[in-house]
PDB file of C-alpha atoms in Angstrom:
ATOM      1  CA  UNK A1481     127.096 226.758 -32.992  1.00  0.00           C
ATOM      2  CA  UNK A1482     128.308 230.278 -33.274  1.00  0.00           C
ATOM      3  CA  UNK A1483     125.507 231.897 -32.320  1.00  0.00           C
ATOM      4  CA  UNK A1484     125.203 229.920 -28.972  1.00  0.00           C
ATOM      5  CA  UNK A1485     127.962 230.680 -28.011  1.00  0.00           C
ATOM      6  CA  UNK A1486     127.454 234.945 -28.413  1.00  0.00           C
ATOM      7  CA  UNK A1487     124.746 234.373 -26.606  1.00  0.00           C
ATOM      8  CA  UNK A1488     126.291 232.842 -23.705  1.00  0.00           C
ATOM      9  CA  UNK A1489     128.715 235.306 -23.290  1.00  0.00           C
ATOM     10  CA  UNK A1490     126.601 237.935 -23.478  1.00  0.00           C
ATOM     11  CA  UNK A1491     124.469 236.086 -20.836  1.00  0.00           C
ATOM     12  CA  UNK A1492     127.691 236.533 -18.395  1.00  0.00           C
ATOM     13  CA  UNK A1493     128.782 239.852 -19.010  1.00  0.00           C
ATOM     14  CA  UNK A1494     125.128 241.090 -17.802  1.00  0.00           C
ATOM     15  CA  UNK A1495     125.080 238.833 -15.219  1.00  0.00           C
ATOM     16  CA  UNK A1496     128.228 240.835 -13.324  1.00  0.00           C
ATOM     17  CA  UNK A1497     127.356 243.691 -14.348  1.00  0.00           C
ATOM     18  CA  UNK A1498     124.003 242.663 -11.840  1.00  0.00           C
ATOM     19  CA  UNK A1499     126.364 242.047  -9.632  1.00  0.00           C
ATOM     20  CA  UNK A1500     128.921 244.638  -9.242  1.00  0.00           C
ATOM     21  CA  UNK A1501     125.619 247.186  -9.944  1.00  0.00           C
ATOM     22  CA  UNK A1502     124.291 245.595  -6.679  1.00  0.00           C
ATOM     23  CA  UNK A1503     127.454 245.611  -4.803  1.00  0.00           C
ATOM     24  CA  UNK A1504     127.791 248.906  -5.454  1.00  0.00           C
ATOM     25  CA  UNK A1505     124.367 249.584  -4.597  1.00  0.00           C
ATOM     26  CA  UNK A1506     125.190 247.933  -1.144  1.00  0.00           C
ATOM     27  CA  UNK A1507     128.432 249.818  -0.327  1.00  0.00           C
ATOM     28  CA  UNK A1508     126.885 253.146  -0.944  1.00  0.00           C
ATOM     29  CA  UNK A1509     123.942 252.355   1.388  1.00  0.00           C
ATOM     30  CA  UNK A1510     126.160 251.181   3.828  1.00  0.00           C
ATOM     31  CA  UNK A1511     128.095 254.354   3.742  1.00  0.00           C
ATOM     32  CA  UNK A1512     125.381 256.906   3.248  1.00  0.00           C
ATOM     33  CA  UNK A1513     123.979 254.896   6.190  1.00  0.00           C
ATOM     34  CA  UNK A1514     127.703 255.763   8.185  1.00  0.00           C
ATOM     35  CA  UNK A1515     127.622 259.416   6.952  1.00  0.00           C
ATOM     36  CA  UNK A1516     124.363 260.072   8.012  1.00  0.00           C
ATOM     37  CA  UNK A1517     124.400 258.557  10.952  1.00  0.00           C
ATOM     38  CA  UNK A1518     127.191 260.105  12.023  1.00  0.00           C
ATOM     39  CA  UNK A1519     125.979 263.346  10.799  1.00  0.00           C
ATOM     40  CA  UNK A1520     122.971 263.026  13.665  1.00  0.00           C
ATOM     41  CA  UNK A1521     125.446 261.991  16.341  1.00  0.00           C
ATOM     42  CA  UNK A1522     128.378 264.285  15.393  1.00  0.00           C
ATOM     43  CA  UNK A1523     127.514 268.182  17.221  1.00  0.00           C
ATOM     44  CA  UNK A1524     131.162 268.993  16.898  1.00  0.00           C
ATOM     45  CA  UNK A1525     131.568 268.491  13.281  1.00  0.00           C
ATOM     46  CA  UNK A1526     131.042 271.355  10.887  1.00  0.00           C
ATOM     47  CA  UNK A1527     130.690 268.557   8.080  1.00  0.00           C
ATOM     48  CA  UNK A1528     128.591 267.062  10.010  1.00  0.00           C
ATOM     49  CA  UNK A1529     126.653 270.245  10.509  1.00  0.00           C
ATOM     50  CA  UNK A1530     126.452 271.243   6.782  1.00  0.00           C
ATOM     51  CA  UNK A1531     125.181 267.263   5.673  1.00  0.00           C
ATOM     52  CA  UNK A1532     122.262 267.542   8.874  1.00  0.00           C
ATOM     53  CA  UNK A1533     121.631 271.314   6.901  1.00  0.00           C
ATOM     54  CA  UNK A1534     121.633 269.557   3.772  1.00  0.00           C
ATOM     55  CA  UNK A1535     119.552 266.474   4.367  1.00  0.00           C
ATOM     56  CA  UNK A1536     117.205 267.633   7.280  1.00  0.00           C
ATOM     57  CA  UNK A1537     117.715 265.131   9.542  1.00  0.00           C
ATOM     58  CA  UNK A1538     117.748 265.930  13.637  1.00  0.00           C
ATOM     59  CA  UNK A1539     120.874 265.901  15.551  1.00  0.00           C
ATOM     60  CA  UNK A1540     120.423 263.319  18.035  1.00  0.00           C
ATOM     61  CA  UNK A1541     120.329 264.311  21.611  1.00  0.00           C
ATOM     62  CA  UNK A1542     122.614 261.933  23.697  1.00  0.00           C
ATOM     63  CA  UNK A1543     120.037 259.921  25.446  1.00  0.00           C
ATOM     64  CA  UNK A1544     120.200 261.260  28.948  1.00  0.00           C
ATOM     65  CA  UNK A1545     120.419 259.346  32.245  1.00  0.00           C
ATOM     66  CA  UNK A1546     117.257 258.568  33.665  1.00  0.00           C
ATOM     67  CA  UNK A1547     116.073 260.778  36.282  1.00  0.00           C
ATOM     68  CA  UNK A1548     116.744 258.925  39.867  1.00  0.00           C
ATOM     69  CA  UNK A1549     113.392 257.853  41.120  1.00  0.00           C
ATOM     70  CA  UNK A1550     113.369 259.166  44.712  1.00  0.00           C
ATOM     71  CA  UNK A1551     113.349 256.907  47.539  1.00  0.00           C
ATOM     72  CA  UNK A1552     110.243 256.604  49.276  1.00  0.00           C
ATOM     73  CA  UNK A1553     111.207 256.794  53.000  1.00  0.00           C
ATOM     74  CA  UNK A1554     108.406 255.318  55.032  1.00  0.00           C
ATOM     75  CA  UNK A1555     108.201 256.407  58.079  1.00  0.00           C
ATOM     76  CA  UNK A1556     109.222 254.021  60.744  1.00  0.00           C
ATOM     77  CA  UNK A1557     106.330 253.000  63.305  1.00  0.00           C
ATOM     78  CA  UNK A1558     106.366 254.497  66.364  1.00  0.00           C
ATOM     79  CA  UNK A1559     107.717 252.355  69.301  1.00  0.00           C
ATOM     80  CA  UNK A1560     105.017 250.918  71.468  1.00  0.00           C
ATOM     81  CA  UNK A1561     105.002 253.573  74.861  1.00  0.00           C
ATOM     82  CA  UNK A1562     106.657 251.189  77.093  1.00  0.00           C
ATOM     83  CA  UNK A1563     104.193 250.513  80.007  1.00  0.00           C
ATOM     84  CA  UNK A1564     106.550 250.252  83.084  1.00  0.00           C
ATOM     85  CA  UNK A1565     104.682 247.999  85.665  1.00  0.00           C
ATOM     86  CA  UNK A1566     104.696 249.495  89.073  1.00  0.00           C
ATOM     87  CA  UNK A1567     105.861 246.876  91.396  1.00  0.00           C
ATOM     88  CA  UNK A1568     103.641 245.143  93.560  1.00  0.00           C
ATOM     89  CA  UNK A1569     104.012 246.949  97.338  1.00  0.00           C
ATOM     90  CA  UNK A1570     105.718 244.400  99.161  1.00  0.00           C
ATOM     91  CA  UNK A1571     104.060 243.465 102.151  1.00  0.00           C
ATOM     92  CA  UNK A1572     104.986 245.066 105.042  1.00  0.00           C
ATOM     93  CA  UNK A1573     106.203 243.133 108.008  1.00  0.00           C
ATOM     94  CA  UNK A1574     104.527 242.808 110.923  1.00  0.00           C
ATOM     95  CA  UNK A1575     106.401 244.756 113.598  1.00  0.00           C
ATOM     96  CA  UNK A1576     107.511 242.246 116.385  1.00  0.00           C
ATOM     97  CA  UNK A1577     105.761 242.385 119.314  1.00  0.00           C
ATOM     98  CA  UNK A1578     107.106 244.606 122.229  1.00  0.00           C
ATOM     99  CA  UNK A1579     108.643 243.284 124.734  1.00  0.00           C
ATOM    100  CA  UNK A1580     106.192 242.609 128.348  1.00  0.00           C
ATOM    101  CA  UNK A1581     106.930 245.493 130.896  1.00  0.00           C
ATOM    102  CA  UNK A1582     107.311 243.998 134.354  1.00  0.00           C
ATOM    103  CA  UNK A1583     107.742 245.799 137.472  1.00  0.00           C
ATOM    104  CA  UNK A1584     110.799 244.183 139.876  1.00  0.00           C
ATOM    105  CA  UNK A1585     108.146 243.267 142.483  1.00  0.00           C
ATOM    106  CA  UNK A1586     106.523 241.103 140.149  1.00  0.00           C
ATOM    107  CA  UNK A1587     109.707 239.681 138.946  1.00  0.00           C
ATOM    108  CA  UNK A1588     110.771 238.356 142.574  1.00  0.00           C
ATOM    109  CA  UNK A1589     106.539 236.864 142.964  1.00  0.00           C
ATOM    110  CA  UNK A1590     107.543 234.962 139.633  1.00  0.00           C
ATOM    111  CA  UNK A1591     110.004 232.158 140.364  1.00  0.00           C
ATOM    112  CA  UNK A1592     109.490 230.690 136.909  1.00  0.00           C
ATOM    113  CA  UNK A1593     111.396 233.463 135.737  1.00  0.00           C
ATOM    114  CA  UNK A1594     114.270 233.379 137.775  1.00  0.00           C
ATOM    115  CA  UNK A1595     117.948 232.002 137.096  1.00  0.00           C
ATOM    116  CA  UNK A1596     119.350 228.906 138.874  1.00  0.00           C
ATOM    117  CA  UNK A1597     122.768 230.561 139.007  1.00  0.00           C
ATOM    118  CA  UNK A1598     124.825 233.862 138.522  1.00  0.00           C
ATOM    119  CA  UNK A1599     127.579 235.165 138.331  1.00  0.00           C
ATOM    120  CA  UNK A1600     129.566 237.808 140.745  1.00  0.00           C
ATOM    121  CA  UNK A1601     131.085 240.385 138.625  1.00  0.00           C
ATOM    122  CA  UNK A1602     133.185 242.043 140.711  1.00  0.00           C
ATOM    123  CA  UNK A1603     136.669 241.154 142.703  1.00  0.00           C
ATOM    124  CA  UNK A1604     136.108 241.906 146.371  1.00  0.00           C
ATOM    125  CA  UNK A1605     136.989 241.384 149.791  1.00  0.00           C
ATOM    126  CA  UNK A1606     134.484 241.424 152.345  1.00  0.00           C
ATOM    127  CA  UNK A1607     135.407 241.396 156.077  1.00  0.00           C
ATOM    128  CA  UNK A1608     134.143 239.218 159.002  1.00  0.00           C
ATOM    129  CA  UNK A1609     131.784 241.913 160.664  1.00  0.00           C
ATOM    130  CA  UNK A1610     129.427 241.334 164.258  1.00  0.00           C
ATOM    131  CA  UNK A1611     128.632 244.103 166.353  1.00  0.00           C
ATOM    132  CA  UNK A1612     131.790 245.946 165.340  1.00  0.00           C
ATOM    133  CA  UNK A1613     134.212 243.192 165.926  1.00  0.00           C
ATOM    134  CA  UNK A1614     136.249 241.470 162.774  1.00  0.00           C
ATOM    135  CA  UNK A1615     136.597 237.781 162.584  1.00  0.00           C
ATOM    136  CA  UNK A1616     138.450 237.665 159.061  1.00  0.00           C
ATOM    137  CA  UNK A1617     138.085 238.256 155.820  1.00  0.00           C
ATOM    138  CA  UNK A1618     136.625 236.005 152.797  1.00  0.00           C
ATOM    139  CA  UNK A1619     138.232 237.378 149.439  1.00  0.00           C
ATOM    140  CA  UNK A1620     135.686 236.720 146.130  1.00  0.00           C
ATOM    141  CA  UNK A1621     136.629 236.983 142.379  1.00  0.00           C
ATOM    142  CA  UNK A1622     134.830 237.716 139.492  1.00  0.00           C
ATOM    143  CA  UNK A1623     133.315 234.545 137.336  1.00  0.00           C
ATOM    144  CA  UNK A1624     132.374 232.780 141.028  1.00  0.00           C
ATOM    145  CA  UNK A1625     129.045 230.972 140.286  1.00  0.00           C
ATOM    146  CA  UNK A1626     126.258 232.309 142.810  1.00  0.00           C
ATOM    147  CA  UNK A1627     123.239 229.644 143.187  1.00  0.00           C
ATOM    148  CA  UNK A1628     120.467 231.976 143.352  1.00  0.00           C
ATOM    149  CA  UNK A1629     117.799 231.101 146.759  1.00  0.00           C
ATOM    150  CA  UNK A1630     115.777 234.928 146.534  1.00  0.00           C
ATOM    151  CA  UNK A1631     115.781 238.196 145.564  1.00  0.00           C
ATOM    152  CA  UNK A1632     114.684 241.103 147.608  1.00  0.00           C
ATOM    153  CA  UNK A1633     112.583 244.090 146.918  1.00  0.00           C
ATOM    154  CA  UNK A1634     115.266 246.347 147.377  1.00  0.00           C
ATOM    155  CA  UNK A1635     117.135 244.804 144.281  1.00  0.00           C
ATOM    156  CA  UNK A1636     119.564 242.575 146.189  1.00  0.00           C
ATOM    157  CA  UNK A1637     120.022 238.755 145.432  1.00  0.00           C
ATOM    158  CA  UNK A1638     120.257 235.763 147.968  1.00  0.00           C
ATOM    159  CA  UNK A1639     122.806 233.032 146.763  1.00  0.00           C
ATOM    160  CA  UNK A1640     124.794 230.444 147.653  1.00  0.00           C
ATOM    161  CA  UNK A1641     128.887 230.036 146.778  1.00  0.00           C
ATOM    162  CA  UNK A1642     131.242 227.404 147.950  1.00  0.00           C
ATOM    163  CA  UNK A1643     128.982 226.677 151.046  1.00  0.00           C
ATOM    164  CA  UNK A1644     128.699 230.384 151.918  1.00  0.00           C
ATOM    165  CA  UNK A1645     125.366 232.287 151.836  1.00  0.00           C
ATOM    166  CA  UNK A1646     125.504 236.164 150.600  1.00  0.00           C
ATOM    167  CA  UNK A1647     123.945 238.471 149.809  1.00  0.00           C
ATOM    168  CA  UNK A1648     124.704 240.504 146.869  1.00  0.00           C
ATOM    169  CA  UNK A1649     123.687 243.870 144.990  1.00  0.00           C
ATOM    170  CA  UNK A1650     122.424 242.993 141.360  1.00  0.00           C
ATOM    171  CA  UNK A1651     125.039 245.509 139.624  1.00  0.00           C
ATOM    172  CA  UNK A1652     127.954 242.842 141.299  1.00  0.00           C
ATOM    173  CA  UNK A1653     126.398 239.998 139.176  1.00  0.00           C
ATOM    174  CA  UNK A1654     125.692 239.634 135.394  1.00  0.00           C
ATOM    175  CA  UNK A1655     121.998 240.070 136.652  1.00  0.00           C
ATOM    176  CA  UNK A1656     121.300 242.703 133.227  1.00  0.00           C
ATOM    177  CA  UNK A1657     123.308 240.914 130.671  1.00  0.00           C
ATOM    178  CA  UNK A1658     121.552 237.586 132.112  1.00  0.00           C
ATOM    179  CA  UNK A1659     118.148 239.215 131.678  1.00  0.00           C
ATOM    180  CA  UNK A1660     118.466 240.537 128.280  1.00  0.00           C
ATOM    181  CA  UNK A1661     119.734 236.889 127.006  1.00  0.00           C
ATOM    182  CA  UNK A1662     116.937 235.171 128.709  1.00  0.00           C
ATOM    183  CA  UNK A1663     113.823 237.175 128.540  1.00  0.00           C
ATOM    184  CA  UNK A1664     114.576 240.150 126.533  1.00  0.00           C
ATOM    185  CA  UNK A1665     112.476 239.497 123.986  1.00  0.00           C
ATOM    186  CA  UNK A1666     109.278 238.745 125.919  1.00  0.00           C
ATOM    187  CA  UNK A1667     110.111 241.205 128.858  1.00  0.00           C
ATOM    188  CA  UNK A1668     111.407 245.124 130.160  1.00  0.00           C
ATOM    189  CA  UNK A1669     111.717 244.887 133.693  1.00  0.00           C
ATOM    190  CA  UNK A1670     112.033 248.008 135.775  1.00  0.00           C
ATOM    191  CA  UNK A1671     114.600 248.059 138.237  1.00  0.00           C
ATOM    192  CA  UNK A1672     114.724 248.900 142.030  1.00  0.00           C
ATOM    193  CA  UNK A1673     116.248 251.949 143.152  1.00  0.00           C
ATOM    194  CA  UNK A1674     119.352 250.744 145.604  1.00  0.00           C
ATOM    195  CA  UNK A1675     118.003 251.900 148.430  1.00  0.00           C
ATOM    196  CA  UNK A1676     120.789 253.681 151.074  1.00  0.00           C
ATOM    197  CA  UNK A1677     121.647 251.143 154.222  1.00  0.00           C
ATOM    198  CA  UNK A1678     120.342 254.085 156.652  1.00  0.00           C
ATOM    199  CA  UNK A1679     120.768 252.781 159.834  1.00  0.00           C
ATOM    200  CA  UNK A1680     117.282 252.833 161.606  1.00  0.00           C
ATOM    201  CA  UNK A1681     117.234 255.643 164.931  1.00  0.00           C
ATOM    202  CA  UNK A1682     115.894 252.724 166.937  1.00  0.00           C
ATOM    203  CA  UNK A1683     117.812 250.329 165.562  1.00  0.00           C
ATOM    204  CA  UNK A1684     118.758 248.786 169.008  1.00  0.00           C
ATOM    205  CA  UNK A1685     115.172 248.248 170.001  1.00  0.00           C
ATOM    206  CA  UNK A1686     113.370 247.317 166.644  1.00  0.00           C
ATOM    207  CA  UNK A1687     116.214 244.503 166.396  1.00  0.00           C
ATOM    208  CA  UNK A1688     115.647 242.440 169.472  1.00  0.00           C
ATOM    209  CA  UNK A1689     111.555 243.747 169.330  1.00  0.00           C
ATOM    210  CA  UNK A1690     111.520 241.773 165.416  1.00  0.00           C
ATOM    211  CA  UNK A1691     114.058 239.085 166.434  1.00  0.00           C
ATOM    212  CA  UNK A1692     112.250 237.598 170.049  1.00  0.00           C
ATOM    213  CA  UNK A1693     109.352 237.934 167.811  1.00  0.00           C
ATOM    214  CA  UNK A1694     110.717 235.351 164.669  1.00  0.00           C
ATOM    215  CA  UNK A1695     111.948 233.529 167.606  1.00  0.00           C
ATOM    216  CA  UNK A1696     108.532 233.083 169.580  1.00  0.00           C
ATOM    217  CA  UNK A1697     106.958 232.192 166.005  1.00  0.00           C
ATOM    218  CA  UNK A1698     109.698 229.134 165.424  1.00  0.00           C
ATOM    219  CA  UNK A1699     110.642 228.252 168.054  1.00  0.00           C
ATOM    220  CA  UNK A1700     107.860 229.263 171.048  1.00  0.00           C
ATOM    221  CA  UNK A1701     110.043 231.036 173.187  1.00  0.00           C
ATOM    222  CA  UNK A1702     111.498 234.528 173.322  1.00  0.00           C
ATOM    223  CA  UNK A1703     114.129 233.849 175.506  1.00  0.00           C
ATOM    224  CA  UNK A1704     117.136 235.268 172.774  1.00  0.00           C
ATOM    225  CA  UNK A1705     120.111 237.836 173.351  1.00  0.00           C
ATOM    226  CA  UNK A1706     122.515 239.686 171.588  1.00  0.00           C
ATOM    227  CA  UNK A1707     125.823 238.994 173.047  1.00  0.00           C
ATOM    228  CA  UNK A1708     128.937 240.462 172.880  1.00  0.00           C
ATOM    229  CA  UNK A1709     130.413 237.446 170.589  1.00  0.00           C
ATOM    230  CA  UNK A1710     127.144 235.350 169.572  1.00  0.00           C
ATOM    231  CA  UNK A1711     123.654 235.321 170.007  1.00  0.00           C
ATOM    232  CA  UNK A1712     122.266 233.135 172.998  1.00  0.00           C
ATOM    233  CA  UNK A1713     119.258 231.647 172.646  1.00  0.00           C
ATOM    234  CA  UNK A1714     117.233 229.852 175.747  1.00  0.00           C
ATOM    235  CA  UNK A1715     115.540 226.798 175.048  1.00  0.00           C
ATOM    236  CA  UNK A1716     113.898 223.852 176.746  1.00  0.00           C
ATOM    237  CA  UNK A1717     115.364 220.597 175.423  1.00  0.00           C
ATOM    238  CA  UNK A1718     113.098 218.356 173.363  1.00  0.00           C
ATOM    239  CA  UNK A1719     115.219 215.330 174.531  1.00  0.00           C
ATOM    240  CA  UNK A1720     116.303 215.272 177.836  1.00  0.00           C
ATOM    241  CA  UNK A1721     116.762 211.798 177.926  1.00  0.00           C
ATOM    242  CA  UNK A1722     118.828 211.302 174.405  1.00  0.00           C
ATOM    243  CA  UNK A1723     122.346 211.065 175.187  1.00  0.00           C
ATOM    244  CA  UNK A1724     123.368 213.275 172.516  1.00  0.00           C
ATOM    245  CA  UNK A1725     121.094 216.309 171.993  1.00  0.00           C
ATOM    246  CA  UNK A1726     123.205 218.911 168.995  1.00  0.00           C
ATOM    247  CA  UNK A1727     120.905 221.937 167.520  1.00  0.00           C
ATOM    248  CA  UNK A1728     123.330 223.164 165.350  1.00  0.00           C
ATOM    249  CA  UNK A1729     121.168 223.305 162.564  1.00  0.00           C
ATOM    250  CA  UNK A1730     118.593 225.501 164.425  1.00  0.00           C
ATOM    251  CA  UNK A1731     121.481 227.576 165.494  1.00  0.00           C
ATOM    252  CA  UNK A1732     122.679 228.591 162.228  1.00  0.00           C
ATOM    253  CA  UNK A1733     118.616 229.351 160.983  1.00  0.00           C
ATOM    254  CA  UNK A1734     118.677 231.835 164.024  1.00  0.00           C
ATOM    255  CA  UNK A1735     121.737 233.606 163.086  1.00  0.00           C
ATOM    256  CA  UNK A1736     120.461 233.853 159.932  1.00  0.00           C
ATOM    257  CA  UNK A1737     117.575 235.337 160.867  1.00  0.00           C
ATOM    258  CA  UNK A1738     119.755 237.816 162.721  1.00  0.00           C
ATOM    259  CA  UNK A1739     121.533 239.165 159.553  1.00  0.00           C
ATOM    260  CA  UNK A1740     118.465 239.180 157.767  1.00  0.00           C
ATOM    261  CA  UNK A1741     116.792 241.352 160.133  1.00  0.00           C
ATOM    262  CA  UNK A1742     119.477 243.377 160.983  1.00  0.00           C
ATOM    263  CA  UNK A1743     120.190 244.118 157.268  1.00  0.00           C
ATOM    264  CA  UNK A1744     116.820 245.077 156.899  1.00  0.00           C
ATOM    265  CA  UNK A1745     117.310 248.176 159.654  1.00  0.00           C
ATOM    266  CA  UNK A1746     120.729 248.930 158.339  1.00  0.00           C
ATOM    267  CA  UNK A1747     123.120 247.170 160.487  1.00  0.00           C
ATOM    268  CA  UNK A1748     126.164 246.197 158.980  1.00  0.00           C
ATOM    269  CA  UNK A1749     126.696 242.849 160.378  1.00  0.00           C
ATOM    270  CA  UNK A1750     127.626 239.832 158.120  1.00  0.00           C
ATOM    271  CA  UNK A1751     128.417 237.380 159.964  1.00  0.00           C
ATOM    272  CA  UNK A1752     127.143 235.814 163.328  1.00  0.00           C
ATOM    273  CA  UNK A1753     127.254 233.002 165.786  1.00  0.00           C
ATOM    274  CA  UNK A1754     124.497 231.409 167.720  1.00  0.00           C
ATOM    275  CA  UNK A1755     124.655 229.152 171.245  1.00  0.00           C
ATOM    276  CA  UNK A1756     121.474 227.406 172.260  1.00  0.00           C
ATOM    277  CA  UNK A1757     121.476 226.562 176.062  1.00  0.00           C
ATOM    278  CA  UNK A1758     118.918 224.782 178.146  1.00  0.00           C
ATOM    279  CA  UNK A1759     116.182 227.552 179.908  1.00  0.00           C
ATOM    280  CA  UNK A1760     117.025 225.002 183.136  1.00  0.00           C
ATOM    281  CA  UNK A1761     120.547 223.957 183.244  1.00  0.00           C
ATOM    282  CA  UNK A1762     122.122 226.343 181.176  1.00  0.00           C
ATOM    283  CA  UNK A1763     123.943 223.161 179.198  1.00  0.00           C
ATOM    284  CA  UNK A1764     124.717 224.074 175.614  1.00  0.00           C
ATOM    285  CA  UNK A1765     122.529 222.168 173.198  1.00  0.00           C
ATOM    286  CA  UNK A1766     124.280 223.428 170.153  1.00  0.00           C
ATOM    287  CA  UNK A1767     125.822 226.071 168.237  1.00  0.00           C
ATOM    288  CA  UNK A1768     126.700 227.666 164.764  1.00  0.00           C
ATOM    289  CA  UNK A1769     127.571 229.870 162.723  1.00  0.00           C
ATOM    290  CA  UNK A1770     126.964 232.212 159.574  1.00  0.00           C
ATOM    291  CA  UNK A1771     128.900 234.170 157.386  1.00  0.00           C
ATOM    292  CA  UNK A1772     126.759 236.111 154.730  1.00  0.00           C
ATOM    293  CA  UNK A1773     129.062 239.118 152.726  1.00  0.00           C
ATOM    294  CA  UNK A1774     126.657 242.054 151.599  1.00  0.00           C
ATOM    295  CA  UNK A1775     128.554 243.781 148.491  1.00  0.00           C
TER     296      UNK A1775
END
């Protein structure tokens, strides 16, 4: 019994002696581990200096920062060259036709192209004129309709207003304005010169010469005067035995006729009066009368 027991204590003791050997054994490592570690880290240190001296171990360089990889820049692509489309020429227009040029003379052979009415353009008063005797005066204002009957190759128009013929210059209507409304864009007409009313040398003579010889064509006789007041004209009765016989009508067409022609050789007469009398008897057969302002 005695000797088991040595032995078991004996057993013990070496046991922690194993153990506080290896402890030992563990906390040295550990520190020569710290020492020398921070012996390679440590360049300040001269301890640390004298144990890297000692040993032979290498300081340890601080690991430096990597170097920065540079940035590969590649080049953007070049922009596509724009390719500006010219623009399709427009089309050019067709230029409008120009406009007909018509003489005046074919204007007045070209009824078609005439107005139905005008207008007088002017305020004016026009005297009762025959043979130098006045009769009265017709006053007309500007905006008076003037039904158109002819125009004359001197540039004058032949209308009708309130009953009354005239006779009218075309720069005392809206003849232009008319025009260029109407036909301007199919026609340019060329207008008259206003020719002077120049009183003919043998006036006298051409007028009765031209009017016995309108009378001879309409009516077969030349028997027709110039009077002092009216024109006279002799003429055989185509109805002796009517009771009533009246040629007013054919009265008025000859003193018509009379200011026509007399305009024509620059008389100034616009108004006249006309008796027809039997070639036999002398009886009056009829009788009338004509006003017809020139302005």
């Amino acid at each position: 019994m005695p000797k088991k027991t040595n032995k078991g204590k004996r057993e013990q003791a070496e046991s922690k002696v194993l153990w506080i050997t290896t402890i030992l054994f563990i906390v040295f490592g550990l520190l020569t581990f710290v020492v020398f570690t921070w012996a390679r880290i440590d360049n300040q240190s001269e301890l640390a200096q004298k144990i890297r001296d000692f040993t032979g171990i290498q300081l340890r360089q601080a690991a430096l920062p990597p170097e920065p990889v540079p940035e590969v820049f590649e080049p953007e692509p070049e922009p596509a060259p724009i390719v500006m489309e010219e623009p399709e020429p427009e089309p050019e227009p067709e230029p409008e036709p120009e406009p007909e040029k018509i003489k005046w003379s074919t204007f007045t052979d070209r009824s078609s192209l005439w107005p139905n009415t005008l207008k007088i353009a002017v305020d004016q008063e026009v005297k009762l004129n025959f043979r130098g005797q006045i009769y009265g005066e017709v006053a007309f204002d500007s905006g008076q309709n003037l039904q158109v009957i002819n125009f004359s190759e001197n540039g004058y128009v032949y209308g009708r207003t309130g009953g009354t013929e005239m006779v009218v210059q075309l720069s005392a209507t809206n003849f232009s304005k008319w025009f260029k409304d109407t036909h301007g864009e199919d026609y340019e007409i060329t207008y008259p010169e206003v020719e002077n009313n120049t009183r003919a040398d043998d006036f006298e003579q051409e007028l009765i010469t031209r009017l016995r010889r309108w009378s001879l064509q309409m009516y077969k006789t030349p028997l027709i005067e110039v009077g002092e007041n009216s024109l006279i004209l002799r003429w055989h009765s185509r109805a002796r035995e009517q009771a009533e016989v009246n040629y007013a009508q054919e009265a008025m067409n000859v003193a018509r006729a009379y200011l026509r022609i007399q305009a024509e050789l620059g008389g100034s007469d616009n108004y006249a009066s006309c008796e027809i009398r039997d070639t036999d008897t002398g009886e009056l057969l009829g009788s009338n009368g004509i006003f017809m302002p020139r302005f």
